[in-house]
Amino acid sequence: MSILITGGAGYIGSHTSVELLKAGYDIVIADNFSNSKPEVLNRIEELTGKKFKFYEIDILDRDSLNKVFLENSIEAVIHFAGLKSVGESVAMPISYYYNNITGSLILAEVMAKHDVKKIVFSSSATVYGMNNVSPLTEDLPLSTTNPYGSTKLMIEQIFQDIYVSDKDWSIALLRYFNPIGAHESGRIGEDPKGTPNNIMPYITQVAVGKRDKLSIFGDDYDTHDGTGVRDYIHVVDLAKGHLKAVEKIMGTKGIDAYNLGTGIGYSVLDLVKNFEEATGVKVPYVITKNRPGDIATCFSDPTKALKELGWKTEKTLKDMCKDSWRWQSNNKAGY
Ligand code: NAD
Ligand code: UD1
């Protein structure tokens, strides 16, 4: 029996694949490399000493996906495959809705056809929108402000409706806060194409000399130092949360959403300071204007994941900074 990992060549998928293999699961990865590179597969094998099957397919291709289920005994799916850039989603909404939503619909359809009804889905804290007050709990009203976020919210809704129609499904919707960091070996990590949108890859690219300075988007927010506050989570802690979610869906039926975060908010300036202290490398920065759509503060209440999945984070902000830096400095050009 295997776990199918869609998008398993990506940033979070590759770290989750390592943790699943280490825990003794058989896995099958399906990815179209639209935002990842084949080299990551060698690294996963190198880190675990385990072999696994890989399919270079687009999940929008129903026949190829069907073949994966015909050729393997899939027990459950972890569904990472999706496009994830907020800015790009505003510029290319059709691609985002098509890839993320149609991709998820085709996956659910092929799963149902093969009577595989256990899935862990990569949702995002973005579904809490702009109006809720942190710490955010899973039962708050949901809303979104951009097409990327809307795809996550709609896919959550689609899975809710699938469960209502067929109570044999077992579904975990994981709402990630801000994943950063890398595997402590420095062999796998985040490898964004072009200019990074998210803060940590930007910081490491400044630190490695690839970019001049960090632009901090605003210092007039209502936070302890005026810069935006977020719940940064180490990607390996996040990966381990998927293991716990897989254990949960194996043993039960139903649908539940879980926050995966630390419950602690750090500002952009806290992050820069911790990075400099953890690595000994200076990060020059300038304060620029606020990024449209950003909120002042966003952090989780992770109590439900602790209670129901038995999961909590273990790594500190300094661990995240050290590991991001080890990955970046050992792999200056990415994979
Ligand atoms: P990523 O881009 O590194 O990984 C996604 C992978 O999916 C890539 O390898 C890409 O090639 C693949 N993919 C995309 N569309 C595909 C398709 N149609 N068929 C097959 N493969 C396809 O992103 P990530 O950071 O690892 O994120 C994984 C998931 O978690 C995404 O769904 C993302 O929206 C979600 N998420 C990410 C973050 C974050 O900050 N990284 C936060 C919240 C949620
Ligand atoms: C962004 C997305 C969110 C997505 C999340 C994780 C937006 C508006 N939101 O959230 O939907 O789920 O990434 O992928 O894009 N910052 C700087 N300088 C930079 C980059 C960021 O100061 O060069 C600041 C931001 O203003 C924010 C913090 O750093 O306060 C974190 O930013 P980022 O990493 O982009 O994550 P989010 O904004 O939380």
Coordinates of C-alpha atoms and ligand atoms in Angstrom, one line a residue:
M1 CA 0.0 0.0 0.0
S2 CA 1.3 3.4 -0.9
I3 CA 0.6 7.1 -0.3
L4 CA 0.3 9.2 -3.5
I5 CA 2.0 12.6 -3.1
T6 CA 0.9 15.0 -5.8
G7 CA 3.4 17.9 -6.0
G8 CA 5.9 15.8 -4.1
A9 CA 8.8 17.4 -5.9
G10 CA 8.0 20.8 -4.5
Y11 CA 9.2 22.6 -1.4
I12 CA 6.8 21.1 1.2
G13 CA 6.1 17.9 -0.7
S14 CA 9.8 17.0 -0.8
H15 CA 10.2 17.4 2.9
T16 CA 7.1 15.5 3.6
S17 CA 8.3 12.7 1.3
V18 CA 11.5 12.4 3.3
E19 CA 9.5 12.2 6.6
L20 CA 7.1 9.6 5.2
L21 CA 9.9 7.4 3.8
K22 CA 11.8 7.7 7.1
A23 CA 8.6 6.5 8.9
G24 CA 8.5 3.4 6.7
Y25 CA 5.7 4.4 4.3
D26 CA 5.8 3.5 0.6
I27 CA 5.2 6.6 -1.5
V28 CA 4.5 7.4 -5.1
I29 CA 5.2 11.0 -6.2
A30 CA 3.4 12.7 -9.1
D31 CA 4.6 16.1 -10.3
N32 CA 4.8 18.0 -13.6
F33 CA 7.9 20.0 -12.5
S34 CA 6.0 23.3 -13.3
N35 CA 7.6 24.7 -10.2
S36 CA 10.3 22.2 -9.2
K37 CA 13.3 20.2 -10.6
P38 CA 14.0 16.5 -11.1
E39 CA 17.2 16.7 -9.0
V40 CA 15.0 16.9 -5.8
L41 CA 14.1 13.3 -6.4
N42 CA 17.7 12.2 -6.2
R43 CA 18.1 14.2 -3.0
I44 CA 15.1 12.5 -1.4
E45 CA 16.5 9.1 -2.2
E46 CA 20.0 10.2 -0.9
L47 CA 18.5 11.4 2.4
T48 CA 16.4 8.4 3.1
G49 CA 18.3 5.5 1.3
K50 CA 14.9 4.5 0.0
K51 CA 13.5 4.1 -3.5
F52 CA 10.1 5.3 -4.6
K53 CA 8.1 5.5 -7.8
F54 CA 7.8 8.8 -9.6
Y55 CA 5.4 9.9 -12.4
E56 CA 6.1 13.0 -14.4
I57 CA 2.4 13.9 -15.0
D58 CA 0.0 16.8 -14.8
I59 CA -2.9 16.0 -12.5
L60 CA -5.1 17.7 -15.1
D61 CA -4.4 14.7 -17.3
R62 CA -7.1 12.3 -16.2
D63 CA -5.8 9.3 -18.1
S64 CA -2.2 9.6 -16.7
L65 CA -3.6 10.0 -13.2
N66 CA -5.8 7.0 -13.7
K67 CA -2.7 5.0 -14.7
V68 CA -1.0 5.9 -11.4
F69 CA -4.0 4.4 -9.5
L70 CA -4.1 1.3 -11.8
E71 CA -0.4 0.6 -11.4
N72 CA -0.1 1.1 -7.7
S73 CA -2.1 0.2 -4.6
I74 CA -2.8 3.7 -3.4
E75 CA -4.3 3.9 0.1
A76 CA -4.4 7.7 0.6
V77 CA -3.3 10.9 -1.1
I78 CA -1.5 14.0 0.1
H79 CA -2.4 16.7 -2.4
F80 CA 0.2 19.4 -2.7
A81 CA 0.1 20.0 -6.4
G82 CA -1.0 23.6 -7.1
L83 CA 0.2 27.0 -8.1
K84 CA 0.9 29.2 -5.1
S85 CA 2.0 32.8 -6.0
V86 CA -0.6 35.4 -4.9
G87 CA 0.7 38.1 -7.3
E88 CA 0.7 35.7 -10.2
S89 CA -2.8 34.6 -9.4
V90 CA -4.0 38.2 -9.7
A91 CA -2.4 38.4 -13.1
M92 CA -3.4 34.9 -14.3
P93 CA -6.7 34.0 -12.5
I94 CA -7.8 31.5 -15.2
S95 CA -4.6 29.5 -14.9
Y96 CA -4.9 29.5 -11.1
Y97 CA -8.5 28.4 -11.0
Y98 CA -8.0 25.8 -13.7
N99 CA -4.8 24.3 -12.3
N100 CA -5.8 24.3 -8.7
I101 CA -9.5 23.7 -8.8
T102 CA -9.9 21.5 -11.9
G103 CA -6.8 19.6 -10.8
S104 CA -8.3 18.9 -7.4
L105 CA -11.7 17.9 -9.0
I106 CA -10.0 15.5 -11.4
L107 CA -8.0 14.0 -8.6
A108 CA -11.1 13.5 -6.4
E109 CA -12.9 12.0 -9.3
V110 CA -10.1 9.5 -10.1
M111 CA -9.7 8.7 -6.4
A112 CA -13.5 7.9 -6.1
K113 CA -13.3 5.7 -9.2
H114 CA -10.6 3.6 -7.5
D115 CA -12.4 3.7 -4.1
V116 CA -9.5 5.7 -2.5
K117 CA -11.3 8.1 -0.2
K118 CA -8.6 9.4 2.1
I119 CA -6.9 12.7 1.4
V120 CA -4.8 15.4 3.1
F121 CA -5.1 18.7 1.4
S122 CA -2.7 21.7 1.5
S123 CA -4.8 24.6 2.4
S124 CA -3.5 27.9 3.7
A125 CA -4.0 30.5 6.5
T126 CA -4.9 32.8 3.6
V127 CA -8.5 31.4 4.0
Y128 CA -8.9 33.5 7.2
G129 CA -9.0 36.6 5.1
M130 CA -8.3 40.1 6.4
N131 CA -10.9 40.6 9.1
N132 CA -10.2 38.0 11.8
V133 CA -8.1 38.7 14.9
S134 CA -5.2 36.4 15.7
P135 CA -4.7 33.9 17.2
L136 CA -6.8 32.3 14.5
T137 CA -9.0 29.3 15.3
E138 CA -10.4 26.9 12.7
D139 CA -14.0 27.9 13.3
L140 CA -13.6 31.5 12.3
P141 CA -15.5 32.9 9.2
L142 CA -13.5 32.4 6.1
S143 CA -12.9 34.8 3.2
T144 CA -10.2 35.6 0.6
T145 CA -8.7 38.6 -1.1
N146 CA -7.1 37.1 -4.2
P147 CA -7.6 34.3 -6.7
Y148 CA -4.9 32.0 -5.1
G149 CA -6.7 32.3 -1.8
S150 CA -10.1 31.7 -3.4
T151 CA -8.8 28.5 -5.0
K152 CA -7.9 27.2 -1.5
L153 CA -11.2 28.2 0.0
M154 CA -13.2 26.7 -2.9
I155 CA -11.2 23.4 -2.8
E156 CA -12.0 23.2 1.0
Q157 CA -15.7 23.7 0.1
I158 CA -15.5 21.1 -2.6
F159 CA -14.1 18.5 -0.1
Q160 CA -16.8 19.5 2.4
D161 CA -19.5 18.8 -0.3
I162 CA -17.8 15.5 -1.3
Y163 CA -17.9 14.4 2.3
V164 CA -21.6 15.4 2.7
S165 CA -22.4 13.3 -0.4
D166 CA -20.4 10.2 0.7
K167 CA -19.5 9.6 4.3
D168 CA -16.8 7.1 3.5
W169 CA -14.4 9.9 2.8
S170 CA -11.8 10.9 5.3
I171 CA -10.3 14.3 4.7
A172 CA -7.8 16.6 6.5
L173 CA -7.6 20.2 5.4
L174 CA -4.3 21.5 6.6
R175 CA -4.1 25.3 6.9
Y176 CA -0.4 26.1 6.8
F177 CA 0.9 29.4 8.3
N178 CA 4.3 30.6 6.9
P179 CA 6.6 27.7 6.1
I180 CA 10.3 28.5 6.0
G181 CA 13.5 26.6 6.8
A182 CA 14.9 23.5 5.1
H183 CA 16.0 20.0 5.9
E184 CA 18.9 20.2 8.4
S185 CA 21.2 18.4 5.9
G186 CA 21.0 21.4 3.6
R187 CA 20.3 19.0 0.7
I188 CA 16.6 20.0 0.1
G189 CA 15.0 23.4 0.5
E190 CA 12.9 26.1 -1.1
D191 CA 14.0 26.9 -4.7
P192 CA 11.8 29.7 -6.0
K193 CA 11.9 30.6 -9.7
G194 CA 12.8 34.2 -10.4
T195 CA 12.4 36.9 -7.7
P196 CA 11.1 35.4 -4.5
N197 CA 7.7 36.6 -3.3
N198 CA 8.0 35.3 0.2
I199 CA 10.3 36.8 2.8
M200 CA 12.7 34.0 3.8
P201 CA 14.0 33.1 0.3
Y202 CA 14.5 36.9 -0.2
I203 CA 16.5 37.2 3.0
T204 CA 18.7 34.3 2.1
Q205 CA 19.3 35.6 -1.4
V206 CA 20.4 38.9 0.1
A207 CA 22.6 37.2 2.6
V208 CA 24.3 35.1 -0.2
G209 CA 24.9 38.3 -2.2
K210 CA 22.5 37.5 -5.0
R211 CA 20.4 40.6 -4.2
D212 CA 21.5 44.0 -2.7
K213 CA 19.0 44.5 0.1
L214 CA 15.7 43.4 1.6
S215 CA 12.7 45.7 1.2
I216 CA 10.6 45.6 4.3
F217 CA 7.0 46.3 3.3
G218 CA 6.0 49.0 5.8
D219 CA 6.8 49.9 9.4
D220 CA 3.6 51.6 10.4
Y221 CA 1.5 48.5 11.2
D222 CA -0.1 48.2 14.6
T223 CA 2.5 45.7 15.8
H224 CA 5.3 45.8 18.4
D225 CA 7.8 47.3 16.0
G226 CA 5.5 48.4 13.1
T227 CA 6.5 45.6 10.7
G228 CA 4.2 42.7 9.8
V229 CA 3.8 39.8 12.2
R230 CA 3.5 36.2 11.0
D231 CA 3.6 32.6 12.3
Y232 CA 6.7 31.1 10.7
I233 CA 6.8 27.3 10.9
H234 CA 9.8 25.1 10.1
V235 CA 9.1 23.0 7.0
V236 CA 10.2 19.8 8.7
D237 CA 7.7 20.4 11.6
L238 CA 5.1 21.0 8.9
A239 CA 6.1 17.8 7.1
K240 CA 5.7 15.9 10.4
G241 CA 2.2 17.4 10.7
H242 CA 1.3 15.6 7.5
L243 CA 2.4 12.3 9.0
K244 CA 0.1 12.9 11.9
A245 CA -2.8 13.8 9.5
V246 CA -2.2 10.7 7.5
E247 CA -2.4 8.6 10.7
K248 CA -5.6 10.3 11.6
I249 CA -7.3 9.8 8.2
M250 CA -6.3 6.1 8.1
G251 CA -8.2 5.4 11.2
T252 CA -11.4 7.6 10.9
K253 CA -13.9 9.0 8.5
G254 CA -15.0 12.6 8.4
I255 CA -13.6 16.0 7.4
D256 CA -11.7 18.4 9.6
A257 CA -9.5 21.5 9.2
Y258 CA -6.3 22.0 11.2
N259 CA -4.1 25.0 11.6
L260 CA -0.4 24.0 11.3
G261 CA 1.6 26.8 12.9
T262 CA 3.6 27.5 16.0
G263 CA 1.1 29.9 17.7
I264 CA 3.8 32.5 17.9
G265 CA 4.0 35.7 15.8
Y266 CA 7.3 37.3 14.9
S267 CA 7.7 40.6 13.0
V268 CA 9.8 41.1 9.9
L269 CA 12.4 42.9 12.0
D270 CA 12.4 39.9 14.5
L271 CA 13.1 37.6 11.6
V272 CA 15.9 39.7 10.3
K273 CA 17.5 40.0 13.8
N274 CA 17.2 36.2 14.4
F275 CA 18.6 35.4 11.0
E276 CA 21.6 37.7 11.6
E277 CA 22.2 36.2 15.1
A278 CA 21.8 32.6 13.9
T279 CA 24.1 32.9 10.9
G280 CA 26.4 35.7 11.6
V281 CA 25.5 37.2 8.2
K282 CA 24.2 40.8 7.9
V283 CA 21.0 41.5 6.0
P284 CA 20.9 45.1 4.7
Y285 CA 17.3 46.4 4.4
V286 CA 15.3 49.4 3.6
I287 CA 11.7 50.2 4.6
T288 CA 9.4 50.6 1.6
K289 CA 5.7 51.1 1.3
N290 CA 3.2 48.5 2.4
R291 CA 2.4 45.6 0.0
P292 CA -1.2 45.8 -1.1
G293 CA -3.3 43.1 0.5
D294 CA -0.9 42.5 3.5
I295 CA -2.3 42.4 7.0
A296 CA -0.6 43.5 10.1
T297 CA -0.7 40.3 12.1
C298 CA -1.5 36.7 11.3
F299 CA -0.7 33.8 13.7
S300 CA -2.4 30.5 14.6
D301 CA -4.0 28.9 17.5
P302 CA -2.6 25.4 16.9
T303 CA -4.5 23.8 19.9
K304 CA -6.8 21.6 17.7
A305 CA -3.9 20.0 15.9
L306 CA -2.3 19.2 19.3
K307 CA -5.5 17.8 20.7
E308 CA -6.7 15.8 17.7
L309 CA -3.5 15.0 15.8
G310 CA -1.1 14.9 18.7
W311 CA 1.2 17.3 16.7
K312 CA 3.0 20.4 17.7
T313 CA 6.1 22.2 16.4
E314 CA 9.5 21.6 17.9
K315 CA 11.9 23.9 16.1
T316 CA 12.7 27.5 17.0
L317 CA 12.9 30.6 14.7
K318 CA 16.7 30.3 15.0
D319 CA 16.6 26.7 13.7
M320 CA 14.5 27.9 10.8
C321 CA 17.0 30.6 10.0
K322 CA 20.0 28.4 10.3
D323 CA 18.5 25.7 8.1
S324 CA 17.3 28.1 5.5
W325 CA 20.8 29.5 5.4
R326 CA 22.5 26.2 5.2
W327 CA 20.4 25.2 2.2
Q328 CA 20.9 28.5 0.4
S329 CA 24.7 28.8 1.1
N330 CA 25.3 25.1 0.0
N331 CA 23.1 25.5 -3.1
K332 CA 23.6 29.0 -4.3
A333 CA 21.8 28.4 -7.6
G334 CA 19.2 26.1 -6.1
Y335 CA 18.9 22.5 -7.4
Ligands
NAD1 P1 5.8 24.2 -4.7 O1 5.4 25.0 -5.9 O2 7.2 24.1 -4.3 O3 5.2 22.7 -4.9 C1 4.0 22.4 -5.6 C2 4.4 21.3 -6.6 O4 3.3 21.0 -7.4 C3 5.5 21.7 -7.6 O5 6.5 20.7 -7.6 C4 4.8 21.8 -8.9 O6 5.7 21.4 -10.0 C5 3.7 20.8 -8.7 N1 2.5 21.0 -9.5 C6 1.8 22.2 -9.7 N2 0.7 22.0 -10.5 C7 0.7 20.7 -10.9 C8 -0.1 19.9 -11.7 N3 -1.2 20.4 -12.3 N4 0.2 18.6 -11.9 C9 1.3 18.1 -11.3 N5 2.1 18.8 -10.5 C10 1.8 20.1 -10.3 O7 4.8 24.7 -3.5 P2 4.9 24.4 -1.9 O8 5.4 25.6 -1.2 O9 5.6 23.1 -1.7 O10 3.4 24.3 -1.6 C11 2.7 23.0 -1.7 C12 1.2 23.3 -1.5 O11 1.0 23.9 -0.2 C13 0.6 24.2 -2.5 O12 -0.7 23.7 -2.8 C14 0.5 25.5 -1.9 O13 -0.5 26.3 -2.4 C15 0.3 25.1 -0.4 N6 0.7 26.2 0.5 C16 2.0 26.6 0.5 C17 2.4 27.6 1.3 C18 3.8 28.1 1.3 O14 4.1 29.2 1.8 N7 4.8 27.5 0.7 C19 1.5 28.1 2.3 C20 0.2 27.6 2.3 C21 -0.2 26.6 1.4
UD1_2 C1 2.0 35.3 1.5 C2 0.7 35.3 0.8 C3 -0.2 34.2 1.4 C4 0.5 32.9 1.4 C5 1.8 33.0 2.1 C6 2.6 31.7 2.2 C7 0.4 37.6 0.1 C8 -0.4 38.9 0.2 N1 0.1 36.6 0.9 O1 1.7 35.6 2.9 O2 -1.5 34.2 0.7 O3 -0.4 31.9 2.0 O4 2.6 34.0 1.5 O5 3.0 31.4 0.9 O6 1.3 37.5 -0.8 N2 7.8 40.9 3.5 C9 8.7 42.0 3.4 N3 9.5 41.9 2.3 C10 9.5 41.0 1.3 C11 8.6 39.9 1.5 C12 7.7 39.9 2.5 O7 8.7 42.9 4.2 O8 10.3 41.0 0.4 C13 6.9 40.9 4.7 C14 5.4 40.9 4.4 O9 4.9 42.2 4.3 C15 4.9 40.1 5.6 C16 6.0 39.1 5.9 O10 7.2 39.7 5.3 O11 4.7 40.9 6.7 C17 5.8 37.7 5.3 O12 5.6 37.8 3.9 P1 5.4 36.6 3.0 O13 6.5 35.6 3.2 O14 5.2 37.0 1.6 O15 4.1 35.8 3.6 P2 2.6 36.4 3.8 O16 2.5 37.8 3.4 O17 2.2 36.0 5.2

